[in-house]
Amino acid sequence: MANDGPVQHGYPHLETVRAAITALYKRLSYDTVQTFATSVAPVDVAFCDTDDLYLGAQRVARELVRHYRLPDARFVVSFREMTHAANVELTAGPEYFVELNDRFRTHRRDIGAALAHEVMHVYLHRLDLSFPGVRENEILTDTATTYLGAGWLLLDAYREDAASSQKLGYLTPEEFGYVLAKRSLVFGEDPSVWFTSPQAYTAYGKGLALAREDEQQPPLTAAGWAGRRRYARDRRHGPGPGQGQGPGTRYAFTPDGTGSLRVSFPCPTCHQRIRVPVRGRVRARCALCRTVLECDT
């Protein structure tokens, strides 16, 4: 938790974020991901200053348990001085103990954001889905929280001005915006209407621009002129060292064993790599997220 300290910006964890989205689809399946089409509603996790601290925190935790479909999980919430925003003890359940930073005693509107991340830890623990390394696993947790409909709370908890700052989670504000935008493009949901933080709007806008760039990369027909020209040049040269390795280039050519070429590229929705023949206009369907892609190979 960045508390009155510097907030990192940009996309330093982008490849791990993309790998986390792929991992979610692989572990959950397309059908299960679709069951999270509706995000946590602001009214369900609202926390007023007049609410009892402990009863209110328990209520919000129960709502997040319901959202993640963990009916047999119970959370006991407490508060103490600590460096991080929160911590959860991962056990066999069904009872889990969550500690929240004492800061949330007076910043109650952000309790939902902290709990969203911790309840997701339990959800992933039960799925037996994890990444190696603490930081990579926390990035997976932030990404899953956001993609499955509760992470807008984490981005909305980001506030920064000349005198102070606050940010929850391991992703940068722009990376939270990117994952929210990827979710928005799949489910047609606009999370920006729930933001109370002005900085969250800005971060979401930047993330949305990058998410749309994913849908405009060659060999997709929506690619821009410069990308199409670079792709045509690389296609002429065929497979070999350096092909498809330029800045921002994510496709690669390989021979198919019959003297023809195939091109592989990441699905703009789930980032699973797709491999199709190089033969002009091709319609491809991602087997993982079922996105239909119009390509010009």
mmCIF file of C-alpha atoms in Angstrom:
data_model
loop_
_atom_site.group_PDB
_atom_site.id
_atom_site.type_symbol
_atom_site.label_atom_id
_atom_site.label_comp_id
_atom_site.label_asym_id
_atom_site.label_seq_id
_atom_site.Cartn_x
_atom_site.Cartn_y
_atom_site.Cartn_z
ATOM 1 C CA MET A 1 0.000 0.000 0.000
ATOM 2 C CA ALA A 2 1.429 3.362 -1.074
ATOM 3 C CA ASN A 3 0.537 5.695 1.801
ATOM 4 C CA ASP A 4 1.659 9.282 1.222
ATOM 5 C CA GLY A 5 4.581 7.885 -0.761
ATOM 6 C CA PRO A 6 5.493 7.759 -4.453
ATOM 7 C CA VAL A 7 3.068 5.917 -6.727
ATOM 8 C CA GLN A 8 4.540 3.901 -9.584
ATOM 9 C CA HIS A 9 2.995 4.528 -12.993
ATOM 10 C CA GLY A 10 3.118 2.928 -16.425
ATOM 11 C CA TYR A 11 3.066 -0.753 -17.362
ATOM 12 C CA PRO A 12 6.037 -2.485 -15.686
ATOM 13 C CA HIS A 13 4.013 -5.667 -15.024
ATOM 14 C CA LEU A 14 2.136 -5.825 -18.333
ATOM 15 C CA GLU A 15 3.370 -9.229 -19.488
ATOM 16 C CA THR A 16 2.552 -10.798 -16.116
ATOM 17 C CA VAL A 17 -0.898 -9.192 -16.236
ATOM 18 C CA ARG A 18 -1.523 -10.654 -19.681
ATOM 19 C CA ALA A 19 -0.307 -14.065 -18.534
ATOM 20 C CA ALA A 20 -2.692 -13.813 -15.567
ATOM 21 C CA ILE A 21 -5.678 -13.196 -17.858
ATOM 22 C CA THR A 22 -4.708 -16.261 -19.905
ATOM 23 C CA ALA A 23 -4.328 -18.323 -16.737
ATOM 24 C CA LEU A 24 -7.798 -17.292 -15.559
ATOM 25 C CA TYR A 25 -9.420 -18.470 -18.768
ATOM 26 C CA LYS A 26 -7.456 -21.736 -18.703
ATOM 27 C CA ARG A 27 -8.288 -22.519 -15.077
ATOM 28 C CA LEU A 28 -11.880 -21.260 -14.967
ATOM 29 C CA SER A 29 -13.036 -21.864 -18.571
ATOM 30 C CA TYR A 30 -14.916 -19.462 -20.808
ATOM 31 C CA ASP A 31 -18.287 -20.425 -19.315
ATOM 32 C CA THR A 32 -17.214 -19.690 -15.745
ATOM 33 C CA VAL A 33 -15.642 -16.349 -16.659
ATOM 34 C CA GLN A 34 -18.945 -15.392 -18.279
ATOM 35 C CA THR A 35 -20.744 -15.851 -14.960
ATOM 36 C CA PHE A 36 -18.868 -12.769 -13.688
ATOM 37 C CA ALA A 37 -20.404 -10.467 -16.298
ATOM 38 C CA THR A 38 -21.816 -8.169 -13.604
ATOM 39 C CA SER A 39 -19.432 -6.307 -11.303
ATOM 40 C CA VAL A 40 -19.839 -5.716 -7.602
ATOM 41 C CA ALA A 41 -22.328 -2.863 -7.264
ATOM 42 C CA PRO A 42 -21.240 0.235 -5.290
ATOM 43 C CA VAL A 43 -24.317 0.057 -3.070
ATOM 44 C CA ASP A 44 -23.429 -3.472 -1.963
ATOM 45 C CA VAL A 45 -19.996 -2.492 -0.612
ATOM 46 C CA ALA A 46 -20.784 1.047 0.534
ATOM 47 C CA PHE A 47 -19.424 1.893 3.981
ATOM 48 C CA CYS A 48 -20.668 4.937 5.865
ATOM 49 C CA ASP A 49 -18.839 6.611 8.747
ATOM 50 C CA THR A 50 -21.882 5.915 10.920
ATOM 51 C CA ASP A 51 -21.676 2.145 10.281
ATOM 52 C CA ASP A 52 -20.229 -0.033 13.010
ATOM 53 C CA LEU A 53 -16.625 -0.727 11.991
ATOM 54 C CA TYR A 54 -16.596 -4.468 12.578
ATOM 55 C CA LEU A 55 -20.159 -5.266 11.586
ATOM 56 C CA GLY A 56 -19.755 -3.156 8.444
ATOM 57 C CA ALA A 57 -16.515 -4.892 7.491
ATOM 58 C CA GLN A 58 -18.155 -8.298 8.004
ATOM 59 C CA ARG A 59 -21.084 -7.233 5.825
ATOM 60 C CA VAL A 60 -18.788 -6.139 2.980
ATOM 61 C CA ALA A 61 -16.777 -9.356 3.275
ATOM 62 C CA ARG A 62 -19.981 -11.411 3.001
ATOM 63 C CA GLU A 63 -20.969 -9.496 -0.133
ATOM 64 C CA LEU A 64 -17.609 -10.251 -1.753
ATOM 65 C CA VAL A 65 -17.932 -13.908 -0.771
ATOM 66 C CA ARG A 66 -21.304 -13.914 -2.536
ATOM 67 C CA HIS A 67 -19.826 -12.221 -5.619
ATOM 68 C CA TYR A 68 -16.991 -14.760 -5.876
ATOM 69 C CA ARG A 69 -19.432 -17.623 -5.194
ATOM 70 C CA LEU A 70 -17.709 -18.919 -2.067
ATOM 71 C CA PRO A 71 -20.826 -19.845 -0.083
ATOM 72 C CA ASP A 72 -19.016 -21.944 2.508
ATOM 73 C CA ALA A 73 -16.366 -19.316 3.322
ATOM 74 C CA ARG A 74 -16.629 -17.124 6.423
ATOM 75 C CA PHE A 75 -14.346 -14.165 7.108
ATOM 76 C CA VAL A 76 -13.406 -12.731 10.480
ATOM 77 C CA VAL A 77 -12.091 -9.188 10.037
ATOM 78 C CA SER A 78 -9.782 -7.382 12.466
ATOM 79 C CA PHE A 79 -7.591 -4.269 12.371
ATOM 80 C CA ARG A 80 -3.976 -3.689 13.395
ATOM 81 C CA GLU A 81 -0.932 -1.582 12.575
ATOM 82 C CA MET A 82 0.886 -3.055 9.589
ATOM 83 C CA THR A 83 2.859 -2.056 6.491
ATOM 84 C CA HIS A 84 0.568 -3.639 3.910
ATOM 85 C CA ALA A 85 -3.079 -2.860 3.331
ATOM 86 C CA ALA A 86 -4.295 -6.252 4.512
ATOM 87 C CA ASN A 87 -3.418 -9.863 5.082
ATOM 88 C CA VAL A 88 -5.390 -13.111 4.996
ATOM 89 C CA GLU A 89 -4.490 -16.415 6.590
ATOM 90 C CA LEU A 90 -4.914 -19.098 3.943
ATOM 91 C CA THR A 91 -6.140 -22.279 5.579
ATOM 92 C CA ALA A 92 -8.417 -25.137 4.608
ATOM 93 C CA GLY A 93 -11.406 -23.029 5.677
ATOM 94 C CA PRO A 94 -14.292 -22.530 5.882
ATOM 95 C CA GLU A 95 -13.249 -19.751 8.316
ATOM 96 C CA TYR A 96 -10.607 -17.244 7.268
ATOM 97 C CA PHE A 97 -9.021 -14.466 9.320
ATOM 98 C CA VAL A 98 -8.373 -11.158 7.575
ATOM 99 C CA GLU A 99 -6.352 -8.333 9.122
ATOM 100 C CA LEU A 100 -6.810 -4.828 7.749
ATOM 101 C CA ASN A 101 -4.446 -1.906 8.203
ATOM 102 C CA ASP A 102 -5.447 0.442 11.027
ATOM 103 C CA ARG A 103 -5.622 3.200 8.415
ATOM 104 C CA PHE A 104 -8.988 1.803 7.327
ATOM 105 C CA ARG A 105 -10.523 2.697 10.671
ATOM 106 C CA THR A 106 -10.707 6.254 9.356
ATOM 107 C CA HIS A 107 -10.700 5.494 5.617
ATOM 108 C CA ARG A 108 -13.705 3.217 5.644
ATOM 109 C CA ARG A 109 -14.826 3.740 2.070
ATOM 110 C CA ASP A 110 -11.738 1.791 0.931
ATOM 111 C CA ILE A 111 -12.399 -1.271 3.108
ATOM 112 C CA GLY A 112 -14.214 -2.927 0.189
ATOM 113 C CA ALA A 113 -11.137 -2.535 -2.017
ATOM 114 C CA ALA A 114 -8.836 -4.161 0.541
ATOM 115 C CA LEU A 115 -11.257 -7.014 1.178
ATOM 116 C CA ALA A 116 -11.803 -7.613 -2.548
ATOM 117 C CA HIS A 117 -8.109 -8.447 -2.905
ATOM 118 C CA GLU A 118 -7.971 -10.645 0.210
ATOM 119 C CA VAL A 119 -11.121 -12.633 -0.611
ATOM 120 C CA MET A 120 -9.673 -13.227 -4.085
ATOM 121 C CA HIS A 121 -6.609 -14.764 -2.421
ATOM 122 C CA VAL A 122 -8.961 -17.352 -0.911
ATOM 123 C CA TYR A 123 -10.741 -17.881 -4.233
ATOM 124 C CA LEU A 124 -7.445 -18.544 -6.057
ATOM 125 C CA HIS A 125 -6.208 -20.701 -3.176
ATOM 126 C CA ARG A 126 -9.254 -22.928 -3.557
ATOM 127 C CA LEU A 127 -8.718 -23.062 -7.309
ATOM 128 C CA ASP A 128 -5.082 -24.025 -6.717
ATOM 129 C CA LEU A 129 -4.111 -21.257 -9.131
ATOM 130 C CA SER A 130 -0.912 -19.377 -8.372
ATOM 131 C CA PHE A 131 2.191 -17.899 -9.985
ATOM 132 C CA PRO A 132 5.726 -18.554 -8.724
ATOM 133 C CA GLY A 133 7.096 -15.759 -6.586
ATOM 134 C CA VAL A 134 5.307 -13.427 -4.170
ATOM 135 C CA ARG A 135 5.157 -10.415 -6.479
ATOM 136 C CA GLU A 136 3.932 -12.414 -9.488
ATOM 137 C CA ASN A 137 1.286 -14.078 -7.346
ATOM 138 C CA GLU A 138 0.072 -10.708 -6.043
ATOM 139 C CA ILE A 139 -0.144 -9.412 -9.614
ATOM 140 C CA LEU A 140 -2.228 -12.481 -10.477
ATOM 141 C CA THR A 141 -4.505 -11.709 -7.514
ATOM 142 C CA ASP A 142 -4.954 -8.054 -8.519
ATOM 143 C CA THR A 143 -5.642 -9.064 -12.115
ATOM 144 C CA ALA A 144 -8.163 -11.734 -11.148
ATOM 145 C CA THR A 145 -9.909 -9.366 -8.716
ATOM 146 C CA THR A 146 -10.254 -6.782 -11.462
ATOM 147 C CA TYR A 147 -11.185 -9.075 -14.333
ATOM 148 C CA LEU A 148 -13.814 -10.885 -12.259
ATOM 149 C CA GLY A 149 -15.654 -7.732 -11.297
ATOM 150 C CA ALA A 150 -14.367 -6.329 -7.998
ATOM 151 C CA GLY A 151 -11.145 -4.580 -8.991
ATOM 152 C CA TRP A 152 -12.764 -1.263 -9.875
ATOM 153 C CA LEU A 153 -12.764 -0.763 -6.094
ATOM 154 C CA LEU A 154 -8.968 -1.031 -6.054
ATOM 155 C CA LEU A 155 -8.537 1.567 -8.782
ATOM 156 C CA ASP A 156 -11.060 3.880 -7.139
ATOM 157 C CA ALA A 157 -8.997 3.714 -3.941
ATOM 158 C CA TYR A 158 -6.129 5.416 -5.825
ATOM 159 C CA ARG A 159 -5.846 9.085 -4.950
ATOM 160 C CA GLU A 160 -2.905 11.392 -5.453
ATOM 161 C CA ASP A 161 -2.290 15.114 -5.114
ATOM 162 C CA ALA A 162 0.583 17.427 -4.216
ATOM 163 C CA ALA A 163 0.267 16.726 -0.498
ATOM 164 C CA SER A 164 -0.668 13.044 -0.223
ATOM 165 C CA SER A 165 -1.211 9.779 -2.056
ATOM 166 C CA GLN A 166 -2.880 6.413 -1.601
ATOM 167 C CA LYS A 167 -2.834 3.321 -3.811
ATOM 168 C CA LEU A 168 -3.826 -0.236 -3.009
ATOM 169 C CA GLY A 169 -2.600 -3.344 -4.780
ATOM 170 C CA TYR A 170 0.526 -4.278 -6.713
ATOM 171 C CA LEU A 171 -0.591 -3.091 -10.163
ATOM 172 C CA THR A 172 -0.002 0.484 -11.203
ATOM 173 C CA PRO A 173 -3.094 2.671 -11.694
ATOM 174 C CA GLU A 174 -2.702 2.359 -15.467
ATOM 175 C CA GLU A 175 -2.441 -1.430 -15.242
ATOM 176 C CA PHE A 176 -5.623 -1.546 -13.177
ATOM 177 C CA GLY A 177 -7.191 0.622 -15.882
ATOM 178 C CA TYR A 178 -5.951 -1.772 -18.561
ATOM 179 C CA VAL A 179 -7.468 -4.861 -16.918
ATOM 180 C CA LEU A 180 -10.718 -3.005 -16.264
ATOM 181 C CA ALA A 181 -10.782 -2.002 -19.925
ATOM 182 C CA LYS A 182 -10.164 -5.585 -21.076
ATOM 183 C CA ARG A 183 -13.113 -6.628 -18.940
ATOM 184 C CA SER A 184 -15.229 -3.763 -20.268
ATOM 185 C CA LEU A 185 -14.537 -4.736 -23.882
ATOM 186 C CA VAL A 186 -15.705 -8.301 -23.155
ATOM 187 C CA PHE A 187 -18.813 -7.563 -21.086
ATOM 188 C CA GLY A 188 -19.820 -4.122 -22.362
ATOM 189 C CA GLU A 189 -19.700 -2.670 -18.862
ATOM 190 C CA ASP A 190 -18.458 0.865 -18.156
ATOM 191 C CA PRO A 191 -16.854 0.943 -14.689
ATOM 192 C CA SER A 192 -15.965 4.636 -14.869
ATOM 193 C CA VAL A 193 -19.494 5.596 -13.785
ATOM 194 C CA TRP A 194 -18.665 4.222 -10.304
ATOM 195 C CA PHE A 195 -15.409 6.119 -9.755
ATOM 196 C CA THR A 196 -15.216 8.715 -7.004
ATOM 197 C CA SER A 197 -11.484 9.339 -7.502
ATOM 198 C CA PRO A 198 -10.585 11.795 -10.314
ATOM 199 C CA GLN A 199 -7.259 10.010 -10.790
ATOM 200 C CA ALA A 200 -9.097 6.729 -11.416
ATOM 201 C CA TYR A 201 -10.772 8.238 -14.506
ATOM 202 C CA THR A 202 -7.403 9.224 -15.938
ATOM 203 C CA ALA A 203 -5.806 5.834 -15.270
ATOM 204 C CA TYR A 204 -8.789 4.009 -16.770
ATOM 205 C CA GLY A 205 -8.642 6.164 -19.895
ATOM 206 C CA LYS A 206 -4.974 5.314 -20.424
ATOM 207 C CA GLY A 207 -5.609 1.619 -19.825
ATOM 208 C CA LEU A 208 -8.532 1.655 -22.256
ATOM 209 C CA ALA A 209 -6.345 3.162 -24.981
ATOM 210 C CA LEU A 210 -3.789 0.358 -24.552
ATOM 211 C CA ALA A 211 -6.495 -2.317 -24.467
ATOM 212 C CA ARG A 212 -7.865 -1.030 -27.760
ATOM 213 C CA GLU A 213 -4.366 -1.150 -29.243
ATOM 214 C CA ASP A 214 -4.389 -4.909 -28.550
ATOM 215 C CA GLU A 215 -7.302 -5.165 -31.002
ATOM 216 C CA GLN A 216 -5.442 -3.198 -33.673
ATOM 217 C CA GLN A 217 -2.305 -5.280 -34.072
ATOM 218 C CA PRO A 218 -1.444 -7.211 -37.267
ATOM 219 C CA PRO A 219 -2.455 -9.623 -38.606
ATOM 220 C CA LEU A 220 -5.880 -8.422 -37.394
ATOM 221 C CA THR A 221 -7.752 -6.506 -40.086
ATOM 222 C CA ALA A 222 -8.243 -3.604 -37.645
ATOM 223 C CA ALA A 223 -4.484 -2.943 -37.671
ATOM 224 C CA GLY A 224 -3.358 0.485 -38.770
ATOM 225 C CA TRP A 225 -1.403 1.354 -41.903
ATOM 226 C CA ALA A 226 2.017 1.369 -40.232
ATOM 227 C CA GLY A 227 1.440 -2.001 -38.595
ATOM 228 C CA ARG A 228 0.199 -3.541 -41.839
ATOM 229 C CA ARG A 229 3.244 -2.264 -43.698
ATOM 230 C CA ARG A 230 5.635 -3.670 -41.098
ATOM 231 C CA TYR A 231 3.768 -6.973 -41.161
ATOM 232 C CA ALA A 232 4.011 -7.187 -44.980
ATOM 233 C CA ARG A 233 7.746 -6.553 -44.797
ATOM 234 C CA ASP A 234 8.267 -9.244 -42.149
ATOM 235 C CA ARG A 235 6.097 -11.674 -44.138
ATOM 236 C CA ARG A 236 8.277 -11.236 -47.215
ATOM 237 C CA HIS A 237 11.373 -12.117 -45.226
ATOM 238 C CA GLY A 238 9.648 -15.099 -43.616
ATOM 239 C CA PRO A 239 10.838 -16.895 -40.465
ATOM 240 C CA GLY A 240 14.278 -16.178 -39.183
ATOM 241 C CA PRO A 241 16.229 -14.303 -36.511
ATOM 242 C CA GLY A 242 14.656 -10.953 -35.663
ATOM 243 C CA GLN A 243 11.391 -11.519 -37.500
ATOM 244 C CA GLY A 244 8.406 -10.349 -35.496
ATOM 245 C CA GLN A 245 10.722 -9.035 -32.786
ATOM 246 C CA GLY A 246 10.489 -5.276 -33.364
ATOM 247 C CA PRO A 247 9.166 -2.865 -30.722
ATOM 248 C CA GLY A 248 5.493 -3.556 -30.115
ATOM 249 C CA THR A 249 5.505 -6.556 -32.467
ATOM 250 C CA ARG A 250 3.942 -9.696 -31.011
ATOM 251 C CA TYR A 251 3.462 -11.929 -34.076
ATOM 252 C CA ALA A 252 5.958 -14.499 -35.347
ATOM 253 C CA PHE A 253 6.239 -16.543 -38.548
ATOM 254 C CA THR A 254 7.052 -20.245 -38.626
ATOM 255 C CA PRO A 255 7.131 -22.840 -41.431
ATOM 256 C CA ASP A 256 4.353 -25.432 -41.310
ATOM 257 C CA GLY A 257 6.380 -28.326 -42.774
ATOM 258 C CA THR A 258 4.837 -28.136 -46.261
ATOM 259 C CA GLY A 259 6.723 -25.096 -47.504
ATOM 260 C CA SER A 260 4.013 -22.673 -46.392
ATOM 261 C CA LEU A 261 4.076 -20.139 -43.589
ATOM 262 C CA ARG A 262 2.018 -19.829 -40.455
ATOM 263 C CA VAL A 263 1.791 -16.792 -38.228
ATOM 264 C CA SER A 264 1.199 -16.889 -34.490
ATOM 265 C CA PHE A 265 -0.086 -13.939 -32.457
ATOM 266 C CA PRO A 266 -1.803 -13.345 -29.104
ATOM 267 C CA CYS A 267 -5.581 -13.253 -28.900
ATOM 268 C CA PRO A 268 -6.502 -9.642 -28.067
ATOM 269 C CA THR A 269 -9.031 -10.862 -25.484
ATOM 270 C CA CYS A 270 -7.264 -13.583 -23.471
ATOM 271 C CA HIS A 271 -3.685 -13.386 -24.878
ATOM 272 C CA GLN A 272 -3.555 -17.085 -25.702
ATOM 273 C CA ARG A 273 -1.408 -17.458 -28.805
ATOM 274 C CA ILE A 274 -3.256 -18.342 -32.009
ATOM 275 C CA ARG A 275 -1.581 -19.908 -35.055
ATOM 276 C CA VAL A 276 -3.117 -19.542 -38.512
ATOM 277 C CA PRO A 277 -1.906 -20.108 -42.113
ATOM 278 C CA VAL A 278 -0.506 -17.173 -44.060
ATOM 279 C CA ARG A 279 -2.924 -17.030 -46.987
ATOM 280 C CA GLY A 280 -4.715 -13.684 -46.995
ATOM 281 C CA ARG A 281 -8.091 -13.173 -45.338
ATOM 282 C CA VAL A 282 -8.675 -15.682 -42.543
ATOM 283 C CA ARG A 283 -11.296 -15.881 -39.818
ATOM 284 C CA ALA A 284 -9.878 -17.400 -36.631
ATOM 285 C CA ARG A 285 -11.639 -18.415 -33.439
ATOM 286 C CA CYS A 286 -9.763 -18.504 -30.163
ATOM 287 C CA ALA A 287 -10.351 -21.903 -28.580
ATOM 288 C CA LEU A 288 -9.842 -20.483 -25.085
ATOM 289 C CA CYS A 289 -12.109 -17.398 -24.937
ATOM 290 C CA ARG A 290 -14.138 -18.058 -28.131
ATOM 291 C CA THR A 291 -13.369 -14.649 -29.636
ATOM 292 C CA VAL A 292 -13.781 -14.608 -33.417
ATOM 293 C CA LEU A 293 -10.980 -12.683 -35.115
ATOM 294 C CA GLU A 294 -10.856 -11.246 -38.609
ATOM 295 C CA CYS A 295 -7.306 -11.534 -39.899
ATOM 296 C CA ASP A 296 -5.418 -10.546 -43.043
ATOM 297 C CA THR A 297 -2.386 -12.794 -43.009
#
